[in-house]
Amino acid sequence: MSSINGSGSPDQGSVKEPSWILFVSGPTGSGKSSVAKFLASRLGANFLEGDDLHPKANIDKMHRGEPLTDADRQGWFEAINEQASAYNRQQSQHHHLIITCSALKRAHRDILRESCDRAGYSLVHFFFLDAPESLLRQRTEARQNHFAKSNLVHSQFDVLERPRINEYDATIISVVPPLEGVQSETLDAAIELLKKEQPCK
C-alpha cells in the first residue's frame, strides 16, 4: 500500500505496490465528481468518471427523464469493471484509482466488489455521499449541461439502499455541509483508511 505523507499524498516509492480503488458513490446531485477529483488530486490517484462509460442508450433514457433499470446498468458496470482492470494492469506507480459510480443498491456494490477483487485490487472502498432528497433535487435543478435531471432524483431514492453497518468497506459521508467541508472529511477518512492498510515494515 502506498504510504501517505503529511500532505495527504502518497510517497514516491517502489514502482509497483498493491493497488487500491475507491468508489465515490451516491445519488445524482450529491457531488460525486467534485469529491472524487479532489481525492484523486490529493492522493495521487487516477480519476475515472463513471458517467462517461454509460452506453448511449442509457444516456438517451436519462435525458428523457426515465430511470435506469438494473438491466440497463449491467453494461455500465461491465464497462467500469473493464476500465478498472485495465488500470491495474498498467504496472505504473500511480495506478491507484478513484471512480464515480452511483452504486445505489447493495447488489450494485457487490458486483463492483467482486470484479475489483478479481482484477487484483488489494483494497476496495465506497464513500457513499448522502443527503435528503429535497436538497439533491435543488442541486440538480441548479446545474447545467448534465444529462441527469432533477426528476431522476426521486426515482433513485425509490431504489436507494444506503450501506448498512455490515458493509465494512463503505463509509457514509453527509453532503449537507458546503463542498469544501465534504471534500476535507472524505479525504481525512481516505487517509486513515489507507494508513490502516499499509503493511508492517
XYZ file of N, CA and C in Angstrom:
603
model
N 0.843 -1.191 0.000
C 0.000 0.000 0.000
C 0.871 1.230 0.000
N 0.522 2.226 -0.771
C 1.297 3.446 -0.788
C 1.254 4.095 0.578
N 2.384 4.593 1.051
C 2.406 5.328 2.302
C 1.874 6.723 2.059
N 1.282 7.335 3.097
C 0.692 8.653 2.979
C 1.537 9.637 3.756
N 1.978 10.700 3.103
C 2.787 11.679 3.803
C 1.910 12.731 4.441
N 2.513 13.701 5.087
C 1.752 14.688 5.838
C 0.833 15.532 4.993
N 1.117 15.666 3.716
C 0.271 16.476 2.843
C -0.917 15.711 2.313
N -0.990 14.407 2.627
C -2.097 13.600 2.129
C -1.799 12.953 0.808
N -0.570 13.055 0.313
C -0.204 12.455 -0.964
C 0.652 11.236 -0.738
N 0.546 10.224 -1.606
C 1.367 9.043 -1.454
C 2.833 9.388 -1.673
N 3.713 8.811 -0.875
C 5.142 8.980 -1.081
C 5.559 8.267 -2.360
N 6.598 8.750 -2.981
C 7.124 8.101 -4.170
C 7.986 6.930 -3.722
N 7.564 5.732 -3.990
C 8.276 4.563 -3.502
C 8.568 3.597 -4.611
N 8.247 2.358 -4.378
C 8.547 1.319 -5.344
C 7.695 1.491 -6.594
N 8.154 0.863 -7.672
C 7.474 1.015 -8.950
C 6.104 0.359 -8.920
N 5.982 -0.754 -8.244
C 4.710 -1.471 -8.225
C 4.374 -1.872 -6.800
N 3.254 -1.401 -6.296
C 2.774 -1.741 -4.971
C 1.342 -2.242 -5.098
N 0.818 -2.883 -4.063
C -0.587 -3.280 -4.102
C -1.467 -2.067 -4.387
N -2.417 -2.227 -5.257
C -3.235 -1.102 -5.699
C -4.559 -1.056 -4.958
N -5.094 0.143 -4.835
C -6.396 0.312 -4.201
C -7.333 1.059 -5.142
N -8.616 0.893 -4.880
C -9.635 1.558 -5.689
C -10.717 2.085 -4.753
N -11.062 3.347 -4.910
C -12.087 3.992 -4.101
C -13.233 4.412 -5.012
N -14.441 4.018 -4.645
C -15.634 4.454 -5.362
C -16.271 5.606 -4.598
N -16.551 6.696 -5.291
C -17.335 7.789 -4.718
C -18.736 7.626 -5.280
N -19.662 7.245 -4.407
C -20.987 6.827 -4.855
C -22.069 7.694 -4.228
N -23.311 7.456 -4.658
C -24.446 8.202 -4.139
C -25.353 8.663 -5.268
N -26.507 9.236 -4.924
C -27.477 9.657 -5.936
C -26.960 10.818 -6.779
N -27.667 11.098 -7.860
C -27.318 12.230 -8.699
C -27.460 13.527 -7.910
N -26.544 14.444 -8.147
C -26.571 15.714 -7.438
C -25.826 15.727 -6.123
N -25.244 14.600 -5.735
C -24.565 14.531 -4.434
C -23.131 15.050 -4.480
N -22.620 15.369 -5.665
C -21.277 15.927 -5.771
C -20.179 14.904 -5.957
N -20.521 13.770 -6.546
C -19.538 12.688 -6.689
C -18.293 13.135 -7.461
N -18.491 13.799 -8.582
C -17.349 14.182 -9.415
C -16.439 15.170 -8.694
N -17.025 16.154 -8.034
C -16.221 17.157 -7.330
C -15.400 16.526 -6.217
N -16.006 15.621 -5.469
C -15.290 14.963 -4.375
C -14.225 14.017 -4.924
N -14.570 13.253 -5.950
C -13.625 12.272 -6.496
C -12.406 12.949 -7.118
N -12.614 14.021 -7.856
C -11.483 14.741 -8.454
C -10.570 15.307 -7.368
N -11.157 15.803 -6.296
C -10.368 16.331 -5.180
C -9.534 15.228 -4.548
N -10.154 14.073 -4.304
C -9.414 12.949 -3.724
C -8.272 12.518 -4.636
N -8.554 12.417 -5.925
C -7.527 11.972 -6.864
C -6.332 12.917 -6.869
N -6.602 14.215 -6.816
C -5.507 15.187 -6.850
C -4.685 15.144 -5.570
N -5.337 14.901 -4.448
C -4.621 14.900 -3.174
C -3.936 13.574 -2.881
N -4.458 12.494 -3.408
C -3.900 11.167 -3.130
C -3.016 10.647 -4.260
N -2.864 11.420 -5.316
C -2.013 10.988 -6.417
C -2.551 9.783 -7.156
N -3.884 9.713 -7.294
C -4.530 8.565 -7.932
C -5.093 8.957 -9.292
N -5.383 7.966 -10.108
C -6.101 8.191 -11.355
C -7.573 8.438 -11.050
N -8.213 9.265 -11.867
C -9.638 9.558 -11.719
C -10.382 9.043 -12.937
N -11.495 8.355 -12.680
C -12.340 7.849 -13.760
C -13.775 8.292 -13.514
N -14.334 9.038 -14.461
C -15.715 9.498 -14.378
C -16.627 8.390 -14.885
N -17.335 7.763 -13.959
C -18.182 6.642 -14.324
C -19.259 6.992 -15.331
N -19.793 8.217 -15.262
C -20.849 8.611 -16.194
C -20.383 8.550 -17.644
N -19.080 8.738 -17.874
C -18.564 8.704 -19.243
C -18.647 7.314 -19.861
N -18.865 6.300 -19.039
C -18.886 4.921 -19.521
C -20.301 4.396 -19.760
N -21.302 5.233 -19.531
C -22.678 4.807 -19.814
C -22.862 4.554 -21.305
N -23.528 3.471 -21.671
C -23.904 3.289 -23.075
C -24.817 4.430 -23.527
N -24.801 4.723 -24.818
C -25.619 5.818 -25.339
C -27.092 5.621 -25.021
N -27.547 4.375 -25.033
C -28.958 4.113 -24.739
C -29.315 4.568 -23.332
N -28.403 4.387 -22.385
C -28.651 4.840 -21.015
C -28.728 6.359 -20.943
N -27.797 7.028 -21.616
C -27.779 8.488 -21.594
C -29.047 9.046 -22.225
N -29.458 8.475 -23.349
C -30.690 8.921 -24.004
C -31.891 8.727 -23.085
N -31.903 7.618 -22.383
C -33.020 7.325 -21.483
C -33.077 8.340 -20.349
N -31.919 8.660 -19.779
C -31.894 9.630 -18.683
C -32.203 11.035 -19.176
N -31.802 11.362 -20.401
C -32.165 12.652 -20.999
C -33.680 12.807 -21.054
N -34.360 11.692 -21.291
C -35.826 11.730 -21.361
C -36.466 11.702 -19.979
N -35.638 11.627 -18.938
C -36.163 11.600 -17.580
C -36.624 10.236 -17.133
N -36.190 9.182 -17.846
C -36.589 7.824 -17.498
C -35.522 7.178 -16.613
N -35.925 6.576 -15.497
C -34.942 5.936 -14.613
C -34.352 4.681 -15.240
N -33.118 4.394 -14.897
C -32.466 3.178 -15.375
C -32.903 1.978 -14.549
N -32.990 0.837 -15.201
C -33.244 -0.421 -14.509
C -31.906 -1.108 -14.239
N -31.941 -2.156 -13.443
C -30.711 -2.912 -13.200
C -30.183 -3.524 -14.493
N -31.100 -3.897 -15.393
C -30.666 -4.432 -16.684
C -29.925 -3.365 -17.489
N -30.408 -2.118 -17.421
C -29.719 -1.018 -18.098
C -28.319 -0.817 -17.534
N -28.190 -0.978 -16.233
C -26.910 -0.705 -15.568
C -25.887 -1.815 -15.779
N -26.330 -2.993 -16.191
C -25.407 -4.117 -16.291
C -24.239 -3.818 -17.233
N -24.550 -3.292 -18.414
C -23.492 -2.956 -19.358
C -22.576 -1.866 -18.829
N -23.144 -0.948 -18.060
C -22.355 0.130 -17.449
C -21.356 -0.433 -16.447
N -21.847 -1.335 -15.583
C -20.945 -1.957 -14.608
C -19.829 -2.728 -15.312
N -20.171 -3.400 -16.388
C -19.155 -4.155 -17.131
C -18.087 -3.220 -17.693
N -18.508 -2.051 -18.191
C -17.540 -1.084 -18.723
C -16.641 -0.548 -17.617
N -17.217 -0.283 -16.451
C -16.417 0.173 -15.312
C -15.423 -0.904 -14.907
N -15.893 -2.135 -14.859
C -15.013 -3.244 -14.482
C -13.844 -3.384 -15.457
N -14.127 -3.245 -16.749
C -13.070 -3.364 -17.760
C -12.026 -2.266 -17.588
N -12.486 -1.047 -17.332
C -11.559 0.064 -17.142
C -10.720 -0.122 -15.879
N -11.365 -0.581 -14.804
C -10.633 -0.802 -13.556
C -9.563 -1.870 -13.738
N -9.897 -2.931 -14.449
C -8.921 -3.991 -14.701
C -7.760 -3.473 -15.541
N -8.071 -2.644 -16.534
C -7.024 -2.100 -17.399
C -6.064 -1.221 -16.614
N -6.595 -0.402 -15.713
C -5.740 0.453 -14.898
C -4.787 -0.379 -14.056
N -5.283 -1.484 -13.506
C -4.439 -2.277 -12.607
C -3.414 -3.105 -13.364
N -3.570 -3.233 -14.680
C -2.577 -3.946 -15.479
C -1.444 -3.035 -15.946
N -1.555 -1.750 -15.687
C -0.576 -0.811 -16.215
C 0.787 -0.945 -15.548
N 0.821 -1.474 -14.322
C 2.082 -1.657 -13.607
C 2.825 -0.339 -13.407
N 2.113 0.758 -13.303
C 2.753 2.054 -13.101
C 2.675 2.446 -11.637
N 3.445 3.449 -11.272
C 3.492 3.849 -9.869
C 2.163 4.437 -9.420
N 1.510 5.189 -10.300
C 0.248 5.833 -9.940
C -0.919 5.068 -10.561
N -1.076 3.837 -10.162
C -2.136 3.027 -10.740
C -3.328 2.896 -9.804
N -3.295 3.594 -8.683
C -4.465 3.613 -7.808
C -5.584 4.382 -8.512
N -6.824 4.057 -8.178
C -7.946 4.544 -8.982
C -9.095 5.015 -8.101
N -9.687 6.137 -8.496
C -10.885 6.665 -7.848
C -11.951 6.814 -8.921
N -13.096 6.184 -8.702
C -14.165 6.126 -9.706
C -15.459 6.701 -9.131
N -16.165 7.467 -9.939
C -17.517 7.869 -9.574
C -18.502 6.848 -10.136
N -19.411 6.421 -9.294
C -20.441 5.452 -9.699
C -21.545 5.512 -8.660
N -22.776 5.650 -9.085
C -23.873 5.805 -8.123
C -23.947 4.652 -7.132
N -23.812 3.414 -7.617
C -23.830 2.230 -6.738
C -24.917 2.368 -5.677
N -26.129 2.557 -6.128
C -27.236 2.886 -5.233
C -27.658 1.732 -4.336
N -27.496 0.500 -4.818
C -28.006 -0.666 -4.098
C -26.872 -1.577 -3.642
N -27.174 -2.363 -2.630
C -26.182 -3.324 -2.143
C -25.732 -4.251 -3.274
N -26.667 -4.677 -4.099
C -26.319 -5.580 -5.199
C -25.347 -4.921 -6.169
N -25.517 -3.620 -6.410
C -24.591 -2.903 -7.293
C -23.186 -2.904 -6.700
N -23.110 -2.617 -5.412
C -21.793 -2.573 -4.759
C -21.158 -3.953 -4.730
N -21.974 -4.985 -4.569
C -21.433 -6.351 -4.572
C -20.818 -6.698 -5.928
N -21.472 -6.281 -7.010
C -20.927 -6.531 -8.349
C -19.556 -5.884 -8.486
N -19.448 -4.642 -8.042
C -18.182 -3.917 -8.152
C -17.120 -4.508 -7.234
N -17.521 -4.928 -6.044
C -16.568 -5.563 -5.122
C -15.946 -6.809 -5.750
N -16.812 -7.655 -6.266
C -16.336 -8.927 -6.815
C -15.431 -8.710 -8.020
N -15.797 -7.781 -8.890
C -14.996 -7.559 -10.091
C -13.649 -6.937 -9.748
N -13.617 -6.029 -8.787
C -12.344 -5.403 -8.401
C -11.446 -6.394 -7.676
N -12.047 -7.291 -6.939
C -11.254 -8.339 -6.293
C -10.620 -9.242 -7.349
N -11.397 -9.598 -8.371
C -10.854 -10.421 -9.455
C -9.757 -9.690 -10.216
N -9.876 -8.361 -10.293
C -8.880 -7.569 -11.018
C -7.585 -7.405 -10.235
N -7.583 -7.837 -8.973
C -6.352 -7.818 -8.198
C -6.147 -6.614 -7.309
N -7.189 -5.831 -7.084
C -7.044 -4.689 -6.182
C -6.955 -5.173 -4.738
N -6.009 -4.609 -3.990
C -5.806 -5.034 -2.606
C -6.813 -4.403 -1.661
N -7.419 -3.302 -2.075
C -8.385 -2.595 -1.237
C -9.460 -1.997 -2.122
N -10.715 -2.227 -1.751
C -11.856 -1.604 -2.413
C -12.689 -0.943 -1.329
N -13.045 0.324 -1.530
C -13.843 1.017 -0.519
C -14.810 1.969 -1.211
N -15.986 2.130 -0.591
C -17.018 3.019 -1.105
C -17.203 4.199 -0.155
N -17.171 5.397 -0.696
C -17.585 6.590 0.038
C -18.944 6.992 -0.520
N -19.972 6.772 0.294
C -21.349 6.995 -0.152
C -21.783 8.390 0.282
N -22.014 9.270 -0.690
C -22.394 10.652 -0.413
C -23.904 10.728 -0.223
N -24.319 11.229 0.927
C -25.724 11.148 1.321
C -26.282 12.527 1.654
N -27.535 12.746 1.280
C -28.240 13.992 1.591
C -29.730 13.754 1.406
N -30.577 14.598 1.992
C -32.017 14.456 1.775
C -32.378 14.640 0.300
N -33.432 13.963 -0.103
C -33.865 14.046 -1.498
C -34.143 15.480 -1.920
N -34.775 16.256 -1.046
C -35.135 17.632 -1.406
C -33.904 18.469 -1.742
N -32.822 18.277 -0.989
C -31.599 19.039 -1.243
C -30.977 18.651 -2.585
N -30.971 17.359 -2.885
C -30.378 16.919 -4.144
C -31.215 17.353 -5.342
N -32.512 17.432 -5.164
C -33.355 17.953 -6.248
C -33.010 19.417 -6.518
N -32.818 20.191 -5.454
C -32.449 21.600 -5.627
C -31.126 21.726 -6.378
N -30.176 20.887 -6.016
C -28.856 20.979 -6.642
C -28.891 20.569 -8.110
N -29.657 19.542 -8.424
C -29.722 19.120 -9.828
C -30.503 20.117 -10.673
N -31.463 20.793 -10.080
C -32.195 21.826 -10.818
C -31.291 23.011 -11.147
N -30.299 23.253 -10.284
C -29.423 24.412 -10.467
C -28.287 24.153 -11.452
N -27.907 22.895 -11.641
C -26.759 22.629 -12.508
C -27.182 22.552 -13.971
N -26.202 22.734 -14.835
C -26.463 22.739 -16.271
C -25.544 21.744 -16.965
N -25.917 21.416 -18.207
C -25.076 20.571 -19.072
C -24.818 19.188 -18.484
N -25.811 18.628 -17.828
C -25.692 17.255 -17.331
C -26.946 16.501 -17.732
N -26.756 15.257 -18.182
C -27.902 14.509 -18.702
C -28.861 14.045 -17.614
N -28.398 13.954 -16.366
C -29.271 13.510 -15.274
C -29.977 14.720 -14.675
N -31.261 14.815 -14.895
C -32.027 15.963 -14.433
C -32.658 15.676 -13.067
N -33.283 16.715 -12.511
C -33.787 16.619 -11.138
C -34.887 15.581 -10.987
N -35.628 15.284 -12.067
C -36.711 14.310 -11.939
C -36.190 12.894 -11.729
N -34.892 12.669 -11.963
C -34.324 11.342 -11.718
C -33.992 11.117 -10.248
N -33.899 12.198 -9.484
C -33.528 12.052 -8.073
C -34.549 11.194 -7.339
N -35.827 11.472 -7.550
C -36.863 10.722 -6.833
C -36.816 9.240 -7.186
N -36.635 8.927 -8.458
C -36.593 7.515 -8.856
C -35.390 6.812 -8.240
N -34.287 7.527 -8.067
C -33.123 6.916 -7.431
C -33.376 6.678 -5.950
N -34.059 7.596 -5.298
C -34.375 7.393 -3.882
C -35.375 6.256 -3.693
N -36.168 5.968 -4.716
C -37.106 4.845 -4.623
C -36.381 3.510 -4.485
N -35.181 3.409 -5.059
C -34.441 2.137 -5.026
C -33.203 2.208 -4.133
N -32.958 3.358 -3.543
C -31.731 3.591 -2.783
C -31.599 2.651 -1.587
N -30.439 2.044 -1.459
C -30.103 1.227 -0.287
C -28.789 1.755 0.279
N -28.891 2.582 1.296
C -27.675 3.108 1.918
C -26.873 1.956 2.517
N -25.557 2.062 2.511
C -24.740 0.992 3.105
C -25.127 0.736 4.551
N -25.283 -0.536 4.884
C -25.609 -0.927 6.249
C -24.334 -1.134 7.044
N -24.498 -1.326 8.345
C -23.350 -1.440 9.237
C -22.476 -2.642 8.895
N -23.065 -3.664 8.260
C -22.273 -4.852 7.910
C -21.528 -4.706 6.583
N -21.648 -3.558 5.939
C -20.818 -3.270 4.769
C -19.577 -2.537 5.268
N -18.610 -3.327 5.691
C -17.443 -2.763 6.367
C -16.574 -1.915 5.445
N -16.731 -2.093 4.155
C -15.916 -1.350 3.196
C -16.663 -0.149 2.628
N -17.587 0.402 3.402
C -18.353 1.555 2.944
C -18.450 2.588 4.063
N -18.294 3.846 3.696
C -18.383 4.961 4.633
C -19.401 5.956 4.103
N -20.380 6.307 4.928
C -21.384 7.292 4.535
C -20.881 8.687 4.897
N -20.910 9.589 3.931
C -20.483 10.970 4.121
C -21.672 11.889 3.840
N -22.051 12.703 4.812
C -23.131 13.661 4.584
C -22.640 14.786 3.686
N -23.425 15.100 2.660
C -23.060 16.199 1.774
C -23.965 17.409 1.992
N -24.597 17.468 3.157
C -25.372 18.656 3.518
C -24.457 19.858 3.737
N -23.283 19.685 4.380
C -22.367 20.823 4.556
C -21.845 21.334 3.214
N -21.182 22.496 3.217
C -20.572 23.017 1.984
C -19.558 22.040 1.403
N -19.318 22.153 0.101
C -18.467 21.206 -0.609
C -17.080 21.094 0.009
N -16.487 22.208 0.398
C -15.128 22.166 0.944
C -15.056 21.275 2.179
N -16.073 21.356 3.025
C -16.103 20.515 4.212
C -16.283 19.050 3.875
N -17.111 18.769 2.881
C -17.325 17.389 2.443
C -16.035 16.811 1.879
N -15.345 17.585 1.067
C -14.085 17.125 0.492
C -13.056 16.828 1.577
N -12.946 17.717 2.551
C -11.969 17.519 3.625
C -12.304 16.292 4.463
N -13.585 16.112 4.789
C -13.985 14.951 5.589
C -13.698 13.648 4.847
N -13.998 13.627 3.561
C -13.757 12.415 2.780
C -12.267 12.137 2.648
N -11.469 13.174 2.436
C -10.019 12.997 2.341
C -9.453 12.465 3.650
N -9.875 13.030 4.772
C -9.390 12.556 6.073
C -9.729 11.080 6.269
N -10.963 10.705 5.897
C -11.376 9.306 6.040
C -10.550 8.403 5.132
N -10.263 8.867 3.927
C -9.472 8.067 2.989
C -8.044 7.888 3.487
N -7.446 8.944 4.010
C -6.073 8.855 4.514
C -5.993 7.868 5.672
N -6.951 7.935 6.590
C -6.957 6.996 7.716
C -7.142 5.567 7.229
N -8.004 5.393 6.253
C -8.241 4.064 5.689
C -6.969 3.504 5.077
N -6.278 4.307 4.295
C -5.082 3.837 3.609
C -3.931 3.602 4.578
N -3.854 4.381 5.638
C -2.826 4.145 6.652
C -3.002 2.767 7.287
N -4.235 2.401 7.563
C -4.509 1.101 8.190
C -4.146 -0.053 7.272
N -4.175 0.205 5.968
C -3.895 -0.855 5.005
C -2.416 -1.002 4.693
N -1.569 -0.129 5.222
C -0.142 -0.233 4.939
C 0.433 -1.480 5.594
N 1.283 -2.208 4.899
C 1.920 -3.375 5.501
C 2.916 -2.961 6.565
N 3.120 -3.803 7.533
C 4.092 -3.530 8.583
C 5.497 -3.624 7.997
N 6.340 -2.685 8.374
C 7.723 -2.691 7.889
C 8.548 -3.706 8.680
